[in-house]
PDB file of N, CA, C and O in Angstrom:
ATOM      1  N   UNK B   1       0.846  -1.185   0.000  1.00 45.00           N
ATOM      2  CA  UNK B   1       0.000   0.000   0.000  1.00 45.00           C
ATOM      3  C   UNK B   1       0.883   1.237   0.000  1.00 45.00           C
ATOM      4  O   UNK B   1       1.675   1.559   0.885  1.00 45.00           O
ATOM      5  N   UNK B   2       0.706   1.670  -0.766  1.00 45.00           N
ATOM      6  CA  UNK B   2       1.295   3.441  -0.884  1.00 45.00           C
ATOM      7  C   UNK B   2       0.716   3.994   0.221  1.00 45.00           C
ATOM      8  O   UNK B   2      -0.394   3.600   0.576  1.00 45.00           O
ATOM      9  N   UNK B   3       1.349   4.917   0.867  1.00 45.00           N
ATOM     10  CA  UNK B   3       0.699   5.363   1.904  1.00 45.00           C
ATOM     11  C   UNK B   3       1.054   6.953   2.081  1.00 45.00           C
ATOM     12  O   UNK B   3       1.812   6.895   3.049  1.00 45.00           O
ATOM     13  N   UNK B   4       0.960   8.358   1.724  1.00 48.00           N
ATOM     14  CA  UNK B   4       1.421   9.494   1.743  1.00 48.00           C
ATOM     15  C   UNK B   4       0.785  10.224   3.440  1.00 48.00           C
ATOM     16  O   UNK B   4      -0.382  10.140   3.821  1.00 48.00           O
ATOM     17  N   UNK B   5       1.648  10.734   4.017  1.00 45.00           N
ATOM     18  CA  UNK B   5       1.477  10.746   5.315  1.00 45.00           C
ATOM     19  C   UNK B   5       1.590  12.777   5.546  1.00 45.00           C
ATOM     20  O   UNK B   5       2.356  13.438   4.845  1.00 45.00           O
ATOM     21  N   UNK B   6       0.873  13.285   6.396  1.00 48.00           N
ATOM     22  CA  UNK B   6       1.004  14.346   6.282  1.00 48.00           C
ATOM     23  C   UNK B   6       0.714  14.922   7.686  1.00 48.00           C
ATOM     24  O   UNK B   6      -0.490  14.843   7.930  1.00 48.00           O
ATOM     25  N   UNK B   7       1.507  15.533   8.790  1.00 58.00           N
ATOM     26  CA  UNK B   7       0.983  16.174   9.844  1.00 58.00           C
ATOM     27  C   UNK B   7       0.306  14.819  10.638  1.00 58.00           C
ATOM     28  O   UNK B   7       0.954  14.028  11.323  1.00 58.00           O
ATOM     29  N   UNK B   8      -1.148  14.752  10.374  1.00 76.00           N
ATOM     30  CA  UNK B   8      -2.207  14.412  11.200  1.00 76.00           C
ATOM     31  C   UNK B   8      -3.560  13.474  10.330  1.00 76.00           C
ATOM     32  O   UNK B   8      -4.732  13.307  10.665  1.00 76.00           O
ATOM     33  N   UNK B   9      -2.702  12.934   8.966  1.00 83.00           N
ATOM     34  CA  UNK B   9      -3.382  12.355   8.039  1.00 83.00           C
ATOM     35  C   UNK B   9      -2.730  11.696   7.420  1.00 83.00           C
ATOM     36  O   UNK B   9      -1.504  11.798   7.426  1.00 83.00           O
ATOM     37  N   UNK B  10      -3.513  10.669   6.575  1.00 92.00           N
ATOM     38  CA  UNK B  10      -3.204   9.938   5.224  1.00 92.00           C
ATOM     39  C   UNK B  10      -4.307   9.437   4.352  1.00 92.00           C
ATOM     40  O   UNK B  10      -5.429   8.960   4.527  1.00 92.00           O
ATOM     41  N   UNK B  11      -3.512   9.748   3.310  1.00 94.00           N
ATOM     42  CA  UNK B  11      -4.640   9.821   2.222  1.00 94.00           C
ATOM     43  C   UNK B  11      -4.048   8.183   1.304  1.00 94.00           C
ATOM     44  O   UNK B  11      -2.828   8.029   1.354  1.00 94.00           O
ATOM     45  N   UNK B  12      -4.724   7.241   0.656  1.00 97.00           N
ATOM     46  CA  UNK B  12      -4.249   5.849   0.451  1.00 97.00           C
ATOM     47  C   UNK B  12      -5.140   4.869  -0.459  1.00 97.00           C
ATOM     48  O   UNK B  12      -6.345   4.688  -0.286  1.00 97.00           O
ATOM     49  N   UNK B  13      -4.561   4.423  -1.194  1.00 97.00           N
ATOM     50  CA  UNK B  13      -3.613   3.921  -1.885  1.00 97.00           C
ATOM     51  C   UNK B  13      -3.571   5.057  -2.883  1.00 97.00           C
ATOM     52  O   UNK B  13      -4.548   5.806  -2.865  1.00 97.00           O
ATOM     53  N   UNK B  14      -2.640   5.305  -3.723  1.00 97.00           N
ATOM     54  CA  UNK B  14      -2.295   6.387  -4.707  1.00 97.00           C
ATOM     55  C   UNK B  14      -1.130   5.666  -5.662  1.00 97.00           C
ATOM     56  O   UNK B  14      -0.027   5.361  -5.208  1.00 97.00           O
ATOM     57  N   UNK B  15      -1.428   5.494  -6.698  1.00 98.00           N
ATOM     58  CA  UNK B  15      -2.608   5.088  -7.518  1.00 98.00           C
ATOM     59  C   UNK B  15      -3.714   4.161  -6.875  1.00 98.00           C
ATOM     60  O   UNK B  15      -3.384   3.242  -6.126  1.00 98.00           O
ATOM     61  N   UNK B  16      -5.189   4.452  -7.221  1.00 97.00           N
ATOM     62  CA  UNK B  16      -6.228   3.931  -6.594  1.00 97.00           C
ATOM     63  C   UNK B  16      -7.105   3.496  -7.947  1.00 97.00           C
ATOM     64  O   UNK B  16      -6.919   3.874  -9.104  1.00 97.00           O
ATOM     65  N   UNK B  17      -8.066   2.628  -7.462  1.00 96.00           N
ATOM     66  CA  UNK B  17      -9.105   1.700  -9.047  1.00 96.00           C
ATOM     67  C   UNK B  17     -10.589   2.691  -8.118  1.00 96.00           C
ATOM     68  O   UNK B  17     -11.197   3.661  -8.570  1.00 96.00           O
ATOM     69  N   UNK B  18     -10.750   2.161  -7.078  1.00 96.00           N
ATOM     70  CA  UNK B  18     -12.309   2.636  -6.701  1.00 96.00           C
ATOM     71  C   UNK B  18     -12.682   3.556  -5.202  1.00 96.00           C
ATOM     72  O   UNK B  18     -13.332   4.599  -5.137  1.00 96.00           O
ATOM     73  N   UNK B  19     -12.122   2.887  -4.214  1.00 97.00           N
ATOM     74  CA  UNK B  19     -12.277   3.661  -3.087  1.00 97.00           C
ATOM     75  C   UNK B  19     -10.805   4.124  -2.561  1.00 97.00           C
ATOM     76  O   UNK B  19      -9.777   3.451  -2.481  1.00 97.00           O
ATOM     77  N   UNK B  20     -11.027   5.435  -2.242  1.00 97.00           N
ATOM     78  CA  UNK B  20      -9.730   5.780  -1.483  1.00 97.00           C
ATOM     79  C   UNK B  20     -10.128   6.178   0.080  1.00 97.00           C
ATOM     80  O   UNK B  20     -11.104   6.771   0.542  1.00 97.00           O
ATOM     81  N   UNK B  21      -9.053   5.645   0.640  1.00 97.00           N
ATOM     82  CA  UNK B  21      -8.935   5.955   2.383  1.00 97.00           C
ATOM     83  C   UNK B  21      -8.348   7.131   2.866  1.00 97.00           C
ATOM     84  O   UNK B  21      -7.379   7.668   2.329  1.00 97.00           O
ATOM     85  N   UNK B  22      -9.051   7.636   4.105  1.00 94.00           N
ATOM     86  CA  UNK B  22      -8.648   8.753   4.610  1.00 94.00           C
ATOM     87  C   UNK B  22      -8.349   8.541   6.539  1.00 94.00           C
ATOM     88  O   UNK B  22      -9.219   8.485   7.408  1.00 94.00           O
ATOM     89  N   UNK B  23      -6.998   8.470   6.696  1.00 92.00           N
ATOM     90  CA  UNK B  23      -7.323   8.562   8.088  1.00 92.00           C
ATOM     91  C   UNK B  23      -6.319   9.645   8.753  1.00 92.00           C
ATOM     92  O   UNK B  23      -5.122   9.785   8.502  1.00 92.00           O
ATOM     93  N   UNK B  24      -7.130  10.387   9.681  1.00 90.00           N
ATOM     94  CA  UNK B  24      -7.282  11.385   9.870  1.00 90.00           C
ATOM     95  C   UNK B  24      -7.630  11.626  11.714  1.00 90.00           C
ATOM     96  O   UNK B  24      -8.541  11.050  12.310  1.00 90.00           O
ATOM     97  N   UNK B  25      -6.739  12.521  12.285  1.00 89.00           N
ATOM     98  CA  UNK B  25      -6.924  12.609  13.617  1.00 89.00           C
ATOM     99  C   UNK B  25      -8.155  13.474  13.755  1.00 89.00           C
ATOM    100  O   UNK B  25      -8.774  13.500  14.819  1.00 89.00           O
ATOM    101  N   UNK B  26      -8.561  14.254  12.596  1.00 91.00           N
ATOM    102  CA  UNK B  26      -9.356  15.575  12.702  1.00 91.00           C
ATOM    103  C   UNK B  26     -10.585  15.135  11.685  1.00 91.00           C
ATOM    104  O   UNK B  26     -10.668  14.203  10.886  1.00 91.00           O
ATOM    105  N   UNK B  27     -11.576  16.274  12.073  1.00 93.00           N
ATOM    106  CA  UNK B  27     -12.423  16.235  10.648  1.00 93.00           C
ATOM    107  C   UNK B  27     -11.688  16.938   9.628  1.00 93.00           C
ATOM    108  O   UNK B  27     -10.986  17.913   9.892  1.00 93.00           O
ATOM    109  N   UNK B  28     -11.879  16.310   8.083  1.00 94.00           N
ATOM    110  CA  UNK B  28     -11.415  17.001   7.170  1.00 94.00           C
ATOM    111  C   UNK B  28     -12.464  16.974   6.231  1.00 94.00           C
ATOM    112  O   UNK B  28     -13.359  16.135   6.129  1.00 94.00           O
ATOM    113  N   UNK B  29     -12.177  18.368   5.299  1.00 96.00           N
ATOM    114  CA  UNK B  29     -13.185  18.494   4.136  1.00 96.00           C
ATOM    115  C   UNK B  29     -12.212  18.051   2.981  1.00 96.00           C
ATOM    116  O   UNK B  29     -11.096  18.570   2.958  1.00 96.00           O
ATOM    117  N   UNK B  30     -12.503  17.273   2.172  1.00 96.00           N
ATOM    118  CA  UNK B  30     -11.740  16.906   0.632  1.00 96.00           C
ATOM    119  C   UNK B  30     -12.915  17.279  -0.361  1.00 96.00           C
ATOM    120  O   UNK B  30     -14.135  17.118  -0.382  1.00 96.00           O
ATOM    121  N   UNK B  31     -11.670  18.030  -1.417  1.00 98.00           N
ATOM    122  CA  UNK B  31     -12.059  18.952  -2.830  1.00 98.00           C
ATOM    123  C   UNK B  31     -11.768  17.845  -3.731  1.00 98.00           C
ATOM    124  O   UNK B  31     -10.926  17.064  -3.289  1.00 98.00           O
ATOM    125  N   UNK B  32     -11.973  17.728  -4.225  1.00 98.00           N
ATOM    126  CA  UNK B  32     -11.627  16.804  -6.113  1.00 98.00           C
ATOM    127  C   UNK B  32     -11.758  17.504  -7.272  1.00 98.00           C
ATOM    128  O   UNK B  32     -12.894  17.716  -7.697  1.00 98.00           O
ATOM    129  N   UNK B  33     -10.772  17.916  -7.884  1.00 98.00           N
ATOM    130  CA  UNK B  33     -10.821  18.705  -8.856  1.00 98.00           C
ATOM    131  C   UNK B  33      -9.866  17.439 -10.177  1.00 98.00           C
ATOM    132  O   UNK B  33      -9.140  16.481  -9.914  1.00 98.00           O
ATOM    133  N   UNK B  34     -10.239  17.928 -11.369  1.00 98.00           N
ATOM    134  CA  UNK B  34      -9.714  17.618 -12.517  1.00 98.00           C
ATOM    135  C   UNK B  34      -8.635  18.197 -13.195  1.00 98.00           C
ATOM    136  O   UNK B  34      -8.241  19.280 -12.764  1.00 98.00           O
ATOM    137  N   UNK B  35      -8.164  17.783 -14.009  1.00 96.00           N
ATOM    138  CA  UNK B  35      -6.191  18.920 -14.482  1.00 96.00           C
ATOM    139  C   UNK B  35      -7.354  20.085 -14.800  1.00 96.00           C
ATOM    140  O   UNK B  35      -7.333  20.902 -13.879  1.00 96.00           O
ATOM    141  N   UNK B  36      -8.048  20.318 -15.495  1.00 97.00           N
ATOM    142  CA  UNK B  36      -8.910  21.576 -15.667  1.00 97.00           C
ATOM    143  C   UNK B  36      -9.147  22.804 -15.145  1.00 97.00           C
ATOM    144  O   UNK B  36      -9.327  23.941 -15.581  1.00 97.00           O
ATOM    145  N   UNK B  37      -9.061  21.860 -13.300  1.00 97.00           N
ATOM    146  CA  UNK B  37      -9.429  22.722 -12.139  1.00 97.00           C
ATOM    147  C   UNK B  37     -11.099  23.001 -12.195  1.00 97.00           C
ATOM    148  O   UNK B  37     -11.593  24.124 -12.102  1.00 97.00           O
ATOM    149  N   UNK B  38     -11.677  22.053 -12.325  1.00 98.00           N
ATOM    150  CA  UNK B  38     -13.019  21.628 -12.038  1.00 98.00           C
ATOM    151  C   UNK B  38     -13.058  20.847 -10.536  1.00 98.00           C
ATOM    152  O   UNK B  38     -12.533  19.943  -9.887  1.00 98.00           O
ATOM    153  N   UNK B  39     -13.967  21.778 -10.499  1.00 98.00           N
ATOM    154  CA  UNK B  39     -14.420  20.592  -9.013  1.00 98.00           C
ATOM    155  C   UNK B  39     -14.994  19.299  -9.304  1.00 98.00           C
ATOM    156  O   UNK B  39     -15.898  19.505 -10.113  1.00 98.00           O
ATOM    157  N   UNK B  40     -14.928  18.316  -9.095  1.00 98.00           N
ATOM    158  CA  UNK B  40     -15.889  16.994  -9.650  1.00 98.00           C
ATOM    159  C   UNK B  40     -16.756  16.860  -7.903  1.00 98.00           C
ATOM    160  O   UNK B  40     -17.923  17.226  -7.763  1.00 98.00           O
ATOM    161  N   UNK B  41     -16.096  16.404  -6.980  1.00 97.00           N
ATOM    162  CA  UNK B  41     -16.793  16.347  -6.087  1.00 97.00           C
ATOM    163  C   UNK B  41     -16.156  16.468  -4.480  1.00 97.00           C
ATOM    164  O   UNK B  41     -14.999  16.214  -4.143  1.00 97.00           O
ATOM    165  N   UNK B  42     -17.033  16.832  -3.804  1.00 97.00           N
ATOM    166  CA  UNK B  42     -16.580  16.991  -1.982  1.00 97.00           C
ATOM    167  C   UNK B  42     -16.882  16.471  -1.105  1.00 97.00           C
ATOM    168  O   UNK B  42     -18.060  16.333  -0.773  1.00 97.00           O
ATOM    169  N   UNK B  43     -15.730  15.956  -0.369  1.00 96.00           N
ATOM    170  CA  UNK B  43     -16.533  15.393   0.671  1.00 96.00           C
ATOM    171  C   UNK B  43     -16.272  15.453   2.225  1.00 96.00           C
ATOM    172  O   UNK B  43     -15.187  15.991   2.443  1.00 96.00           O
ATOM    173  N   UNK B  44     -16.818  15.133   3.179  1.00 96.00           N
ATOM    174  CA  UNK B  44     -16.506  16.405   4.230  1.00 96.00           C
ATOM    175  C   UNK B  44     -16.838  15.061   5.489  1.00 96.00           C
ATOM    176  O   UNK B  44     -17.917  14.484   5.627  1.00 96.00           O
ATOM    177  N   UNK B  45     -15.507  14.804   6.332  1.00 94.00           N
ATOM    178  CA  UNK B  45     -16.139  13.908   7.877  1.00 94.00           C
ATOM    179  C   UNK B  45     -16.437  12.664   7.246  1.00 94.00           C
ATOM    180  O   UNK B  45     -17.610  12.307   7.137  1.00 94.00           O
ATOM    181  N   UNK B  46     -15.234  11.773   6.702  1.00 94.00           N
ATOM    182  CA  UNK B  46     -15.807  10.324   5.583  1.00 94.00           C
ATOM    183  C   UNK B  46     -14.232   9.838   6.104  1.00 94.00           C
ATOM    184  O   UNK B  46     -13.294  10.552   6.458  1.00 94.00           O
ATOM    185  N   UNK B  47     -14.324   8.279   6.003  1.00 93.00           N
ATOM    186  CA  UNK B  47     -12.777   7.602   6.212  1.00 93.00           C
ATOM    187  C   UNK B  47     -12.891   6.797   4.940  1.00 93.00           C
ATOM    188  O   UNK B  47     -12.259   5.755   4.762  1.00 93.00           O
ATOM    189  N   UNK B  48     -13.797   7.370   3.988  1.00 96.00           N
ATOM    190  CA  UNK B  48     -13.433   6.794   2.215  1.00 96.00           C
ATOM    191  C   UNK B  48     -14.308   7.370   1.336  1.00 96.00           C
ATOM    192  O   UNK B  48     -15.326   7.914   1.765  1.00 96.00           O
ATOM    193  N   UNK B  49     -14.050   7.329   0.121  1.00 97.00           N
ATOM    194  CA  UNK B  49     -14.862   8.213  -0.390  1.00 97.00           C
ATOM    195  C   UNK B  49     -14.255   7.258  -2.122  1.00 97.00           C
ATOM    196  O   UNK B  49     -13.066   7.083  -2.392  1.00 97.00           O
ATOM    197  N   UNK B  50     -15.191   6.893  -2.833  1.00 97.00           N
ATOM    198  CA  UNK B  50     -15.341   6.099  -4.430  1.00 97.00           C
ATOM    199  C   UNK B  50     -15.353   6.908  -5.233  1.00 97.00           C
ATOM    200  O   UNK B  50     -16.241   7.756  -5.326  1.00 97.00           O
ATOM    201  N   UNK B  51     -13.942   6.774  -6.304  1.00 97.00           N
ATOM    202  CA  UNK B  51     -13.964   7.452  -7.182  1.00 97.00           C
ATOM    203  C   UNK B  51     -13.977   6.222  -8.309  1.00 97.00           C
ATOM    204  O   UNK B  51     -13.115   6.298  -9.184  1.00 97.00           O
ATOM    205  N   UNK B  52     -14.689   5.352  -8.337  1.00 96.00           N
ATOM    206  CA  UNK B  52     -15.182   4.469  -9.198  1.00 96.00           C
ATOM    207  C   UNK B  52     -16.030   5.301 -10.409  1.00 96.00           C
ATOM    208  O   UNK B  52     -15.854   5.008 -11.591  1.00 96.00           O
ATOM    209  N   UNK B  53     -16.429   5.755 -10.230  1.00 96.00           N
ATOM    210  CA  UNK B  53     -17.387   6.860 -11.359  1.00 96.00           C
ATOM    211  C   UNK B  53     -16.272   7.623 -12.275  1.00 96.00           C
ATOM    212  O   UNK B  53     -16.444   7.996 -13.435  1.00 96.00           O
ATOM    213  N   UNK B  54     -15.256   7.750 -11.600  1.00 97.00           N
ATOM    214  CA  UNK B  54     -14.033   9.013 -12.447  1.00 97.00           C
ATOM    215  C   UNK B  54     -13.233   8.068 -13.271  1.00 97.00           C
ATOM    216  O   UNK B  54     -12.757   7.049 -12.771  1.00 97.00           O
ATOM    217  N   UNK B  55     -13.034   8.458 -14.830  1.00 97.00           N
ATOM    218  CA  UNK B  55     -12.135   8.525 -15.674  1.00 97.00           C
ATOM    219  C   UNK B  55     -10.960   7.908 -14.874  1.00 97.00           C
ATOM    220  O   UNK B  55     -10.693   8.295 -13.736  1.00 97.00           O
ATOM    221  N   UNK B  56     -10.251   6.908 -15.528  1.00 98.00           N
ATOM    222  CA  UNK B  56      -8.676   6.975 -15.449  1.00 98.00           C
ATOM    223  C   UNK B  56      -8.025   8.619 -15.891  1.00 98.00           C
ATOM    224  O   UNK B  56      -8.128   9.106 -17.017  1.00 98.00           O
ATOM    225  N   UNK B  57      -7.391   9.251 -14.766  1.00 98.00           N
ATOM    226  CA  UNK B  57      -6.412  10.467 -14.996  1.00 98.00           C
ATOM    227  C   UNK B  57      -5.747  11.168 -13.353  1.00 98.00           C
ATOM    228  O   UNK B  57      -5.723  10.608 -12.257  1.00 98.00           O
ATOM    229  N   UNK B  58      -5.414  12.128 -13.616  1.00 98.00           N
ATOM    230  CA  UNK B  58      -4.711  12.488 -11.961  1.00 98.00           C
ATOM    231  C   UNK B  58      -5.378  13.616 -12.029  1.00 98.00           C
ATOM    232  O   UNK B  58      -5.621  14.433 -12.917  1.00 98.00           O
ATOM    233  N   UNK B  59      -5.719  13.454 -10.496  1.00 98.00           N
ATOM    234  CA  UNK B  59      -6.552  14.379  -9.991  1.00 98.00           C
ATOM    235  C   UNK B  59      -6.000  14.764  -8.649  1.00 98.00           C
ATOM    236  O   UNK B  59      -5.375  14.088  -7.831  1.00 98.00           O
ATOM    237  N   UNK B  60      -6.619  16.775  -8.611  1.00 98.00           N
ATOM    238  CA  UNK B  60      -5.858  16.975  -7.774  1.00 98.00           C
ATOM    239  C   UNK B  60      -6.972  17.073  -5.984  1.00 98.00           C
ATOM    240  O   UNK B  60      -8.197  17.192  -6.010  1.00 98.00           O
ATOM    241  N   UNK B  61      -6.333  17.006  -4.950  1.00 97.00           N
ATOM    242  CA  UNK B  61      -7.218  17.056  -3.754  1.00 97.00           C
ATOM    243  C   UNK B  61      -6.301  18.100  -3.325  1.00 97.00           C
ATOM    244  O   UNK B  61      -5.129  18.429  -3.502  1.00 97.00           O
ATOM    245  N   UNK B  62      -7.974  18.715  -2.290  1.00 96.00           N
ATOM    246  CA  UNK B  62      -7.490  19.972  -1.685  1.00 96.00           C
ATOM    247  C   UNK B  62      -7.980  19.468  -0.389  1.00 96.00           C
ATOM    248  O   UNK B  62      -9.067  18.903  -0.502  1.00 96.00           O
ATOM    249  N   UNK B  63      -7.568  19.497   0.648  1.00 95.00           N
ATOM    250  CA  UNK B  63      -7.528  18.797   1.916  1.00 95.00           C
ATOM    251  C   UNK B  63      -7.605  20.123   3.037  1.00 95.00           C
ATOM    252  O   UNK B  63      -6.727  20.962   3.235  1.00 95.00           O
ATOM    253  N   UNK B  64      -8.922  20.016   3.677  1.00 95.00           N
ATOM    254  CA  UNK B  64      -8.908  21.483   4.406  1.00 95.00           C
ATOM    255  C   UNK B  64      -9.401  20.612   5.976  1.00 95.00           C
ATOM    256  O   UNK B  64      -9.949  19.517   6.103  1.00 95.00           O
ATOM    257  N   UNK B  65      -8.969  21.558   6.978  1.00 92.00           N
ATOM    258  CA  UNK B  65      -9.947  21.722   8.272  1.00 92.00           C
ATOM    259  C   UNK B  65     -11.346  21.895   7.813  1.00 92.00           C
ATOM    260  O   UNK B  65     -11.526  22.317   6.671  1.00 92.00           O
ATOM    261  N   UNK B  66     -12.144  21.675   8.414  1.00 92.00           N
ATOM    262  CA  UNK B  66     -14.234  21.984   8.501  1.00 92.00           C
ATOM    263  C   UNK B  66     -14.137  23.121   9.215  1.00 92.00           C
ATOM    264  O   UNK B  66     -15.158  23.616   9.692  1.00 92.00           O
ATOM    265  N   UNK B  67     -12.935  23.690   9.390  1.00 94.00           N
ATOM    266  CA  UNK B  67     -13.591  25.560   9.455  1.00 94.00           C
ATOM    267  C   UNK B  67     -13.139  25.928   8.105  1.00 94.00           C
ATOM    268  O   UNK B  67     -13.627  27.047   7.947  1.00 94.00           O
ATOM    269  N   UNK B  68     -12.330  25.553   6.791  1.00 93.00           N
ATOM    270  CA  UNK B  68     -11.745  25.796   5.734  1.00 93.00           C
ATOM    271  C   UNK B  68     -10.239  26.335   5.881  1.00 93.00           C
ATOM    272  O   UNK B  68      -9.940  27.132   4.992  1.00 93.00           O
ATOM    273  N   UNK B  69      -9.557  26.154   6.515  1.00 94.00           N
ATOM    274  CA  UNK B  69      -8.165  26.204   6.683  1.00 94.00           C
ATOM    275  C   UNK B  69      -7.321  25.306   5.697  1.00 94.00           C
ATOM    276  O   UNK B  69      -7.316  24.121   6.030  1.00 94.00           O
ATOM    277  N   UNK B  70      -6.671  25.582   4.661  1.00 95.00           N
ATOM    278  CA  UNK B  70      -6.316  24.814   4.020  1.00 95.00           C
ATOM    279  C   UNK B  70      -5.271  23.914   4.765  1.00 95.00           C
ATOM    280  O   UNK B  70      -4.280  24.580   5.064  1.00 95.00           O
ATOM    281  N   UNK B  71      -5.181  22.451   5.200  1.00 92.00           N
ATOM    282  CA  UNK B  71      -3.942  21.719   5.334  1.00 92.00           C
ATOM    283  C   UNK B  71      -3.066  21.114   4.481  1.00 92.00           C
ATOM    284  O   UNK B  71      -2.050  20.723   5.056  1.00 92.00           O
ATOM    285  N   UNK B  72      -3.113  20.866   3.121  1.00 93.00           N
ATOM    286  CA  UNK B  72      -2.468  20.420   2.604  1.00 93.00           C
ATOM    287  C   UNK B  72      -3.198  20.096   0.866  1.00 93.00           C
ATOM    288  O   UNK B  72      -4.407  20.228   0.675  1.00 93.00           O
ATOM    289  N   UNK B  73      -2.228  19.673  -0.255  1.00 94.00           N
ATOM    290  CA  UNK B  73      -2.898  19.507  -1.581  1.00 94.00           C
ATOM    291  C   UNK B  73      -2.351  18.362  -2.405  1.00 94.00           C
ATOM    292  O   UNK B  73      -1.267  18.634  -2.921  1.00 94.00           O
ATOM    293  N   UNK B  74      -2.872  17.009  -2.694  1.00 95.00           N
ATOM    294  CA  UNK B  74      -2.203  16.493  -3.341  1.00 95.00           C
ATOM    295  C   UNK B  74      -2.792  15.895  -4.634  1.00 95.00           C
ATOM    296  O   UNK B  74      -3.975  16.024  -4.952  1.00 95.00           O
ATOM    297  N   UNK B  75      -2.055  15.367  -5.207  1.00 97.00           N
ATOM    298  CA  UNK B  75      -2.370  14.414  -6.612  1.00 97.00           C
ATOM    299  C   UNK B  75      -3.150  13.380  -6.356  1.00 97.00           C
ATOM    300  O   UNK B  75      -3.262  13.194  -5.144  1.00 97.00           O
ATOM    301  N   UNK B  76      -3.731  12.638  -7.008  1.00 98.00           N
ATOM    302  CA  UNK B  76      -4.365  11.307  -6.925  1.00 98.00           C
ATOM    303  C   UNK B  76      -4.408  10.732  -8.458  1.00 98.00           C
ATOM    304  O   UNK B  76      -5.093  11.171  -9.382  1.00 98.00           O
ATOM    305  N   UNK B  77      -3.773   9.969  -8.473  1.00 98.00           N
ATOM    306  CA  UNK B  77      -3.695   9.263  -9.609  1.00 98.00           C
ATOM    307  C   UNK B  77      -5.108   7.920  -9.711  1.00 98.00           C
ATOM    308  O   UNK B  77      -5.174   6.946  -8.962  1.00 98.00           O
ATOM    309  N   UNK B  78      -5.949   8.199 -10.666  1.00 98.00           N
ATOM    310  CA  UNK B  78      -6.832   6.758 -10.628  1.00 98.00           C
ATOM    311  C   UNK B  78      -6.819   6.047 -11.991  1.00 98.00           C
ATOM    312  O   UNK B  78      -6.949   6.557 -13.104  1.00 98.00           O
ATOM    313  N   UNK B  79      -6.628   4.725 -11.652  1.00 96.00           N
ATOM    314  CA  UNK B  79      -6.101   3.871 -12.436  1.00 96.00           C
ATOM    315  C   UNK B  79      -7.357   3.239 -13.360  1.00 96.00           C
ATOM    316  O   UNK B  79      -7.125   2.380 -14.211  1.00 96.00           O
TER     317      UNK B  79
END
């Protein structure tokens, strides 16, 4: 398992086929955007979230506190 580790989180497996894991000491809100910079979808207080519906491509996440504090931004590659 790939595992990218950050502060007080991890976001997992990367490259991913359908569900990706989130674990997390805090609540977090996750953005999903496309190379475009489209939002596709959000999701907010979840320990997974299916991107089975999305295209094979890399996508980027915006990873905030639930007051909107940004913590961190990464890639997601789905296979």
């Amino acid at each position: 398992i790939n595992e990218t580790k950050h502060n007080n989180f991890s976001v997992y497996p990367n490259p991913a086929d359908d569900n990706v894991y989130i674990h997390a000491s805090m609540s977090v809100k996750i953005d999903l955007f496309d190379v475009l910079g489209q939002k596709l979808l959000t999701f907010e207080n979840v320990n997974q979230f299916s991107i089975a519906g999305l295209p094979p491509a890399i996508y980027s996440l915006i990873i905030s506190d639930m007051k909107g504090n940004l913590l961190d931004t990464r890639k997601l590659i789905k296979r």
